[in-house]
Short mmCIF file of C-alpha atoms in Angstrom, two decimals:
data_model
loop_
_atom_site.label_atom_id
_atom_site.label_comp_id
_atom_site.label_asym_id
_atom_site.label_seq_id
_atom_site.Cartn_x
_atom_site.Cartn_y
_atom_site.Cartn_z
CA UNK R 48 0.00 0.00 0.00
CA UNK R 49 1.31 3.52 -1.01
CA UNK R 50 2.81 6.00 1.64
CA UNK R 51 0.35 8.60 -0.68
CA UNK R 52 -2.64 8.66 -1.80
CA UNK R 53 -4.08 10.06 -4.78
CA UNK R 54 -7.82 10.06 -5.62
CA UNK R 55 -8.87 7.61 -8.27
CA UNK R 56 -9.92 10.21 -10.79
CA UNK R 57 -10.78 13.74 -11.34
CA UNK R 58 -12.63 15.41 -14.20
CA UNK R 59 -12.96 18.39 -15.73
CA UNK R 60 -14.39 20.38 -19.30
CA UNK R 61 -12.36 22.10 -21.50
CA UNK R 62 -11.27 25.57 -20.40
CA UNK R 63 -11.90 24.70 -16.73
CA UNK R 64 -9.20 24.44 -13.82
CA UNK R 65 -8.96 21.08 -11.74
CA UNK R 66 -6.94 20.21 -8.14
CA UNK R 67 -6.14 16.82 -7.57
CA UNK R 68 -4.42 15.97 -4.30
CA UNK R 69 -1.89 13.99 -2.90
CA UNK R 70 -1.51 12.87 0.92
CA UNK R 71 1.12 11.72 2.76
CA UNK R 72 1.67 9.92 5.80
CA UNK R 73 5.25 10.31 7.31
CA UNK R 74 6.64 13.13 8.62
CA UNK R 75 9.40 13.14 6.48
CA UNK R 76 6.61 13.91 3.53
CA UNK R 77 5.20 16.58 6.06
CA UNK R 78 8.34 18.54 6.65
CA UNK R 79 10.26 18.60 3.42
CA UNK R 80 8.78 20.24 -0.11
CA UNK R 81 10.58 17.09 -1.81
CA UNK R 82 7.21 16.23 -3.46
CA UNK R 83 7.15 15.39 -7.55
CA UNK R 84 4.41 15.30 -9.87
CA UNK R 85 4.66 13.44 -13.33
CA UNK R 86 1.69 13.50 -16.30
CA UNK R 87 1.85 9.86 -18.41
CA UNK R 88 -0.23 9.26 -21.29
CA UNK R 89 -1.08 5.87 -22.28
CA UNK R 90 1.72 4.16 -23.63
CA UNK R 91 4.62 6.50 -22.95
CA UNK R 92 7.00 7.28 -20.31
CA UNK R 93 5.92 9.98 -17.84
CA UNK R 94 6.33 13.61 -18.00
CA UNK R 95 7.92 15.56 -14.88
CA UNK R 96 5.91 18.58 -14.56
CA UNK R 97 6.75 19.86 -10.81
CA UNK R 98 9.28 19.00 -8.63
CA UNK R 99 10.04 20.35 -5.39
CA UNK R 100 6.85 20.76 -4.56
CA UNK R 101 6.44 24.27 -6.42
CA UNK R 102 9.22 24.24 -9.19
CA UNK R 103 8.11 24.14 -13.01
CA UNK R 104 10.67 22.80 -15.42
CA UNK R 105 11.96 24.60 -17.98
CA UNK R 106 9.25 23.75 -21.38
CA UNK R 107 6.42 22.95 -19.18
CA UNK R 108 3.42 25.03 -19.41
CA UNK R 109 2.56 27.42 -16.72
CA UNK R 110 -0.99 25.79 -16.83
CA UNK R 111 0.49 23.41 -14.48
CA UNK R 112 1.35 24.55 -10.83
CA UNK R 113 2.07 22.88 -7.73
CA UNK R 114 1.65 23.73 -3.85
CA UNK R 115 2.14 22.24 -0.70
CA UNK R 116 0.58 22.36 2.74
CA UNK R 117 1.46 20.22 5.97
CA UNK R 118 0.65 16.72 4.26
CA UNK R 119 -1.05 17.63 1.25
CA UNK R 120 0.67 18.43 -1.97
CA UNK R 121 -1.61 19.63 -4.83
CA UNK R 122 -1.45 19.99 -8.52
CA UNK R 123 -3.51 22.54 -10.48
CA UNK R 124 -4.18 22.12 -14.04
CA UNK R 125 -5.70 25.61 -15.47
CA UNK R 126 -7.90 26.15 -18.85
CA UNK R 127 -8.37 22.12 -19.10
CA UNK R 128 -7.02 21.16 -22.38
CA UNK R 129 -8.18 17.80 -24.34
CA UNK R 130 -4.37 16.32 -24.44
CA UNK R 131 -4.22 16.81 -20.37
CA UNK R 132 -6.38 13.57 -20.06
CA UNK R 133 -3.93 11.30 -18.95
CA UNK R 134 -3.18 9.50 -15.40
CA UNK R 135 -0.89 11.93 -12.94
CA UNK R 136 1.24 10.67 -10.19
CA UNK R 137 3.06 12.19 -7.42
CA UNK R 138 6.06 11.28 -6.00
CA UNK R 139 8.27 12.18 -2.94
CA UNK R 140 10.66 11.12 -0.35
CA UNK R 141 9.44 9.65 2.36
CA UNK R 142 11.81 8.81 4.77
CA UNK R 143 15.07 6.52 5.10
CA UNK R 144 16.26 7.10 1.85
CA UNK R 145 12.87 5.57 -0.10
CA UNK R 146 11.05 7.51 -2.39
CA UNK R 147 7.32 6.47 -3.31
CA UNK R 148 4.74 7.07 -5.97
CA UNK R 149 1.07 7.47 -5.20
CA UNK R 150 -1.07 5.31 -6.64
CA UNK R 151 -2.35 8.12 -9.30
CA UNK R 152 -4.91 9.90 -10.62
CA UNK R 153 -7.09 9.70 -13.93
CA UNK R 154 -8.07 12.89 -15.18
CA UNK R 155 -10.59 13.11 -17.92
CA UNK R 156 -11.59 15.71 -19.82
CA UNK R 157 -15.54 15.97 -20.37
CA UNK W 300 18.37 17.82 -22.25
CA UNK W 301 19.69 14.53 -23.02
CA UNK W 302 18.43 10.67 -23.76
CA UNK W 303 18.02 7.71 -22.07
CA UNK W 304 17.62 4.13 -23.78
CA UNK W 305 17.01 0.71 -22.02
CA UNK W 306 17.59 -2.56 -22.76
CA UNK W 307 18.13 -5.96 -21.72
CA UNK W 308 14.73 -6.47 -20.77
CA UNK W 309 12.87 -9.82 -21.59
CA UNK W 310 11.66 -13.58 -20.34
CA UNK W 311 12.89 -14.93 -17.29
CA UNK W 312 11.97 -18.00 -15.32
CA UNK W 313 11.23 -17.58 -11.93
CA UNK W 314 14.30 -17.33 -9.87
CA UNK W 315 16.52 -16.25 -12.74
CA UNK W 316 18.52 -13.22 -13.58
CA UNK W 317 18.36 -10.20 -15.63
CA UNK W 318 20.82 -7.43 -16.51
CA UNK W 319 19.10 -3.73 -17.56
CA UNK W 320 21.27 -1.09 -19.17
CA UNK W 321 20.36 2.20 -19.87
CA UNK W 322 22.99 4.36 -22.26
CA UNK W 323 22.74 7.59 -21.40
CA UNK W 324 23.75 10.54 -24.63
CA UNK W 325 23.88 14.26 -23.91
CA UNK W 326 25.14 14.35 -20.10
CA UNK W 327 27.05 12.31 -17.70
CA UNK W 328 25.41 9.62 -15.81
CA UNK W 329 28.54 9.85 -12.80
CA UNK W 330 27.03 13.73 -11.96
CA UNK W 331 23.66 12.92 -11.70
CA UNK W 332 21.55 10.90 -9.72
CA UNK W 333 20.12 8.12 -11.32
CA UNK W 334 17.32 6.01 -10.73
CA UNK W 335 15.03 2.91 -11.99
CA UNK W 336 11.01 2.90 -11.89
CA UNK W 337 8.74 0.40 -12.80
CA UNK W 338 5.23 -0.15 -13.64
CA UNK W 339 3.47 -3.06 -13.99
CA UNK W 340 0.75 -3.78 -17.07
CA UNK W 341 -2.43 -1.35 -15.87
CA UNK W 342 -0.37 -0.65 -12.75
CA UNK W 343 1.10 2.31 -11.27
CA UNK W 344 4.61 3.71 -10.60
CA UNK W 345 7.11 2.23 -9.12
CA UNK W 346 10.48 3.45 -7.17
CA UNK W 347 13.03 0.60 -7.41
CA UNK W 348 16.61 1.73 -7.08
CA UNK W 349 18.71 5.33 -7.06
CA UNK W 350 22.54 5.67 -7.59
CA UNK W 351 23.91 8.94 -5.78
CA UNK W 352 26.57 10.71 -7.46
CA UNK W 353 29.23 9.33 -4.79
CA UNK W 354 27.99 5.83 -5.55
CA UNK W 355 25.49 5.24 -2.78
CA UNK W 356 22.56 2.63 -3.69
CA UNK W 357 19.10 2.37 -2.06
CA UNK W 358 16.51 0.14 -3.12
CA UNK W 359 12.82 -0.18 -2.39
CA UNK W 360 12.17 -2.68 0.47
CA UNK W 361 10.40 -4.92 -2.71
CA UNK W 362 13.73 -5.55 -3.83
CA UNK W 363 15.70 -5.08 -1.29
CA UNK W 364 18.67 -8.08 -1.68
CA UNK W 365 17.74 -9.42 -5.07
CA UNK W 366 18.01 -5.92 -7.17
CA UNK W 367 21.50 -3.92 -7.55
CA UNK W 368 21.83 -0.47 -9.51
CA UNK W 369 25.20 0.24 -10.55
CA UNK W 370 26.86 2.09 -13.45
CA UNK W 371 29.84 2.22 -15.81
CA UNK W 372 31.00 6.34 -16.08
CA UNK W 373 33.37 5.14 -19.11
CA UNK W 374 30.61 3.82 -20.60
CA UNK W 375 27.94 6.14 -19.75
CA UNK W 376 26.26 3.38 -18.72
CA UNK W 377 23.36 2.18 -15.58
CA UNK W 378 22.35 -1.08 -15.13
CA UNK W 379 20.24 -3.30 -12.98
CA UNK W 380 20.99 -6.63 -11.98
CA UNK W 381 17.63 -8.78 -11.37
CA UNK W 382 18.21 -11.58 -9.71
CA UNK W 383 15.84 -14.05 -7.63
CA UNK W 384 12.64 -12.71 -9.81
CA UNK W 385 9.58 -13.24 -8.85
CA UNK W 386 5.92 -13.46 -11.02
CA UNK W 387 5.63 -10.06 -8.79
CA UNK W 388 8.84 -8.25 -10.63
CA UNK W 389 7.13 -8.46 -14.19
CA UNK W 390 6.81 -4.70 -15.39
CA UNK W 391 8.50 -1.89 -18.03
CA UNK W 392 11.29 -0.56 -16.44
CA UNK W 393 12.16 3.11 -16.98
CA UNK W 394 15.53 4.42 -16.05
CA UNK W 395 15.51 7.99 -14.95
CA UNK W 396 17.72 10.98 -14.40
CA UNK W 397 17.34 12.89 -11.19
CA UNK W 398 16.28 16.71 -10.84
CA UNK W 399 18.07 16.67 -7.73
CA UNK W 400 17.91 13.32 -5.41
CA UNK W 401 14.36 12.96 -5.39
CA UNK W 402 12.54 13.67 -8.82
CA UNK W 403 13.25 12.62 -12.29
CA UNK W 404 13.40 14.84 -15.25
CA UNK W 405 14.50 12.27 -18.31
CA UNK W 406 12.89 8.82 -18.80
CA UNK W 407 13.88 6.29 -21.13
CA UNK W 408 11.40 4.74 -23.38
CA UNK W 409 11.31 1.79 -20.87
CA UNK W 410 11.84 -2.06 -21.60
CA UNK W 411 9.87 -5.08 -21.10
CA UNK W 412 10.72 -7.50 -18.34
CA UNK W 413 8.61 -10.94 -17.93
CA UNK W 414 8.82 -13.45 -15.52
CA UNK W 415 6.83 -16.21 -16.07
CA UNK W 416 7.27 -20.16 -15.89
#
């Protein structure tokens, strides 16, 4: 069983902004902004679109933000876009040197 | 930004052995870290092994003892040595570059490991 947990899915239309969450257990997760977030459409590798909790890598679209608070990282997708249905995981460290996925999200766009 | 590709995946028998590589072009796998994920068919992501920059390994505790990341600087080269594998330990593996210690900002293309009697 994951050390975070994502919701299942999330949907959205075209235009709109989602939040999906992510929530940790440890408080290694709680005190560090070491949290990752990765989009993966079907058949390819995943995407890193924030790392560090906040940071947006250089190319990716500043649709996509990230925030952090206590145990609960978030990711923000604005003006919903038809190619951001896809699943999205986060990632982070979680303590004695392990890092861990969440189980991930399905968003679909309506 | 740099490329990653894998091989090396394929069938295995339960309790065999598998060597992954992953040739890295366009920067130096000894400067970053370096990591392996998996993911199993419908499945989600999964951390399996990092390489610091010193040459420190960790491993998930689902591998812990059977799985060992290494790499080959003259070579530009990181590997993972499979051994004992289990039904379990069938996925794509992805070798990744790190952003830092604890994200990953290039991904191979990923290759097929099997284990099945």
């Amino acid at each position: 069983q994951s050390a975070l947990t994502q919701p299942a899915s999330v949907s959205g239309s075209p235009g709109q902004s989602i939040t999906m969450s992510c929530t940790g257990t440890t408080s290694e997760f709680g005190n560090y902004n070491l949290v990752s977030w990765y989009q993966q459409h079907p058949g390819k590798a995943p995407k890193l679109l924030i790392y560090e909790a906040s940071k947006r890598p250089s190319g990716v679209s500043d649709r996509f933000s990230g925030s952090k608070s206590g145990k609960t990282a978030s990711l923000t997708i604005t003006r919903l876009q038809a190619d951001d249905e896809a699943h999205y995981y986060c990632c982070s460290y979680v303590g004695t040197y392990v890092r861990v996925f969440g189980g991930g999200t399905k968003l679909t766009v309506l | 930004e740099g490329q990653l590709v894998e091989s090396g995946g394929g069938l295995s028998q339960p309790g065999g052995s598998l060597r992954l590589s992953c040739a890295a072009s366009g920067f130096s796998v000894s400067v970053n870290y370096m990591s392996w994920v998996r993911q199993a068919q419908g499945k989600g992501l999964e951390w399996v092994s990092v390489i610091y920059t010193a040459g420190q390994t960790y491993d998930a505790d689902s591998v812990q003892g059977r799985f060992a990341i290494s790499r080959d600087d003259s070579q530009n080269t990181l590997y993972l040595q499979m051994n004992s594998l289990r039904v379990e330990d069938t996925a794509v593996y992805y070798c990744a570059r790190g952003i830092g210690p604890y994200a990953f900002d290039v991904w191979g293309q990923g290759t097929l490991v099997t284990v099945s009697s």
